[in-house]
mmCIF file of C-alpha atoms in Angstrom:
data_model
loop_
_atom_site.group_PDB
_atom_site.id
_atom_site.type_symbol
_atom_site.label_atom_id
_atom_site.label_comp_id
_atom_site.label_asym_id
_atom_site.label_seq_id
_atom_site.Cartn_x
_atom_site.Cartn_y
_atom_site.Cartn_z
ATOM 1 C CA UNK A 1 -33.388 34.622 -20.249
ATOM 2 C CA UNK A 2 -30.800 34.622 -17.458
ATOM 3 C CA UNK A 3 -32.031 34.892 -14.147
ATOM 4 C CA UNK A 4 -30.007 37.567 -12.451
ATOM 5 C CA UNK A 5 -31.338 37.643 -9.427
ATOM 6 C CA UNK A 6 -29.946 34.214 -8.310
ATOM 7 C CA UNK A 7 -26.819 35.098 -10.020
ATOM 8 C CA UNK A 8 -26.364 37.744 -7.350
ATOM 9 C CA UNK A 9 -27.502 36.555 -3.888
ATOM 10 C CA UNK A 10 -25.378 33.492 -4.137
ATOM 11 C CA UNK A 11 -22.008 34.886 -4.414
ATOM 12 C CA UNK A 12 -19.516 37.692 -3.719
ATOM 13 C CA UNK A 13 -18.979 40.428 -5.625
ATOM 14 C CA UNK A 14 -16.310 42.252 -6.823
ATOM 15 C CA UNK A 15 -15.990 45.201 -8.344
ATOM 16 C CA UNK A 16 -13.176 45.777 -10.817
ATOM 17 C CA UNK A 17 -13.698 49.807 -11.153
ATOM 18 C CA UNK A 18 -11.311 52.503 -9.803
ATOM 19 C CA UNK A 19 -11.954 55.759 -8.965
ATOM 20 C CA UNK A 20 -9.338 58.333 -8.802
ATOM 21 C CA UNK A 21 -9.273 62.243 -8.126
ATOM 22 C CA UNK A 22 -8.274 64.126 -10.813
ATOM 23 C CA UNK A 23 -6.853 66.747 -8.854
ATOM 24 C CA UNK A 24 -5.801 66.617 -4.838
ATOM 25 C CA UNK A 25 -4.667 68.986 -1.765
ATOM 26 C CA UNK A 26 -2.492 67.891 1.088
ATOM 27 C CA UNK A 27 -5.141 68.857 3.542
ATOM 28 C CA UNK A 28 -8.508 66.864 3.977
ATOM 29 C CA UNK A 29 -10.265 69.752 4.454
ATOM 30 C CA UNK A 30 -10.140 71.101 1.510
ATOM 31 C CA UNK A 31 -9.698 68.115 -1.074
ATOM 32 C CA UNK A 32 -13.325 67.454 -0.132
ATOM 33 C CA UNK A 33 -14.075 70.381 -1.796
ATOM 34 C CA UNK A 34 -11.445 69.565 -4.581
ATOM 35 C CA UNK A 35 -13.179 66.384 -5.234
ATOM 36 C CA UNK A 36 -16.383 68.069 -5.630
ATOM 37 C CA UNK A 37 -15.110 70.813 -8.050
ATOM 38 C CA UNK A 38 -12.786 68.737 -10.130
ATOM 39 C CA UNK A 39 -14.530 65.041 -10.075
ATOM 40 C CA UNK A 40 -12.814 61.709 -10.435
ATOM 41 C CA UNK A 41 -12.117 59.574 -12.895
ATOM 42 C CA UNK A 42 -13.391 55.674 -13.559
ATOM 43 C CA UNK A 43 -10.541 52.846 -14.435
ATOM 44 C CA UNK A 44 -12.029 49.799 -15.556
ATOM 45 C CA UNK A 45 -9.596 46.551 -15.069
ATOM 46 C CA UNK A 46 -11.685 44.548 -17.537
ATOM 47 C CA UNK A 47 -14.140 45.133 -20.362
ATOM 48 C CA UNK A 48 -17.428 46.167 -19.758
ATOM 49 C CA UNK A 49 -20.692 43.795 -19.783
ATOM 50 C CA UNK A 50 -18.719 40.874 -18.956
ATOM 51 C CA UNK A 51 -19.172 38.835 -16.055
ATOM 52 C CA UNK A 52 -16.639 36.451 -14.813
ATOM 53 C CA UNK A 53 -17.047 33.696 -12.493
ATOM 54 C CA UNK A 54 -14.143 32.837 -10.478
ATOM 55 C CA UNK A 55 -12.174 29.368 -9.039
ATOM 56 C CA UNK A 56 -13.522 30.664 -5.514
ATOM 57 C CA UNK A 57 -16.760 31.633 -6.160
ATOM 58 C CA UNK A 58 -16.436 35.086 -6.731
ATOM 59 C CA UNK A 59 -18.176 37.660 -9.693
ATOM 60 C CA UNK A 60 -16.017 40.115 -11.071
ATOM 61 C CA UNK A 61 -17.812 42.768 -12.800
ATOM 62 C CA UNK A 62 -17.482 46.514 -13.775
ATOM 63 C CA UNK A 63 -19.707 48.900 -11.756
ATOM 64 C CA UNK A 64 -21.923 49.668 -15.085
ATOM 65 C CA UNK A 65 -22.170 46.337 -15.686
ATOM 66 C CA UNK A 66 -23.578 45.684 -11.924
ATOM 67 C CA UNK A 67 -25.545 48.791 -11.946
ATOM 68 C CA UNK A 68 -27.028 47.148 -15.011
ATOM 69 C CA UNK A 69 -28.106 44.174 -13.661
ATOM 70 C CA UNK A 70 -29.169 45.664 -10.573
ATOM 71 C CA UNK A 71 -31.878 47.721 -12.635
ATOM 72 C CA UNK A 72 -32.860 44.544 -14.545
ATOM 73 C CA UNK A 73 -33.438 43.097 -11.217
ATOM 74 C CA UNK A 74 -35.950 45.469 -10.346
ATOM 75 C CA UNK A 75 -37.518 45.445 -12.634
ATOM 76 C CA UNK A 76 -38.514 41.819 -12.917
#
């Protein structure tokens, strides 16, 4: 078994999900609200469940991969 705690307090992380608005307004005011009614949408830049390790150190993960891990941390 992998321990994933060590695998995350040693390095940086980051994470290779997008979120965009579906819809948006001009005005601030009132895309806050359009965000809320219409949502966004995730882009993933890389499969999910993999973990890779960079030249510099550096994990690149989805966000439900590192949600994932962060709930098997927990746990143990």
């Amino acid at each position: 078994m992998t321990d994933y705690y060590s695998l995350l307090t040693g390095y940086p992380i980051y994470i290779a999900t997008q979120e965009f608005q579906r819809r948006k307004h001009r005005k601030k005011r009132i895309n806050k609200k359009w965000r809320k009614r219409y949502g966004t949408v995730e882009l993933n830049s890389m499969p999910h469940g993999e973990v890779i390790i960079m030249d510099n150190r550096v994990l690149c993960m989805t966000k439900r991969t590192f949600e994932q891990i962060r709930k098997i941390e927990s746990e143990g």
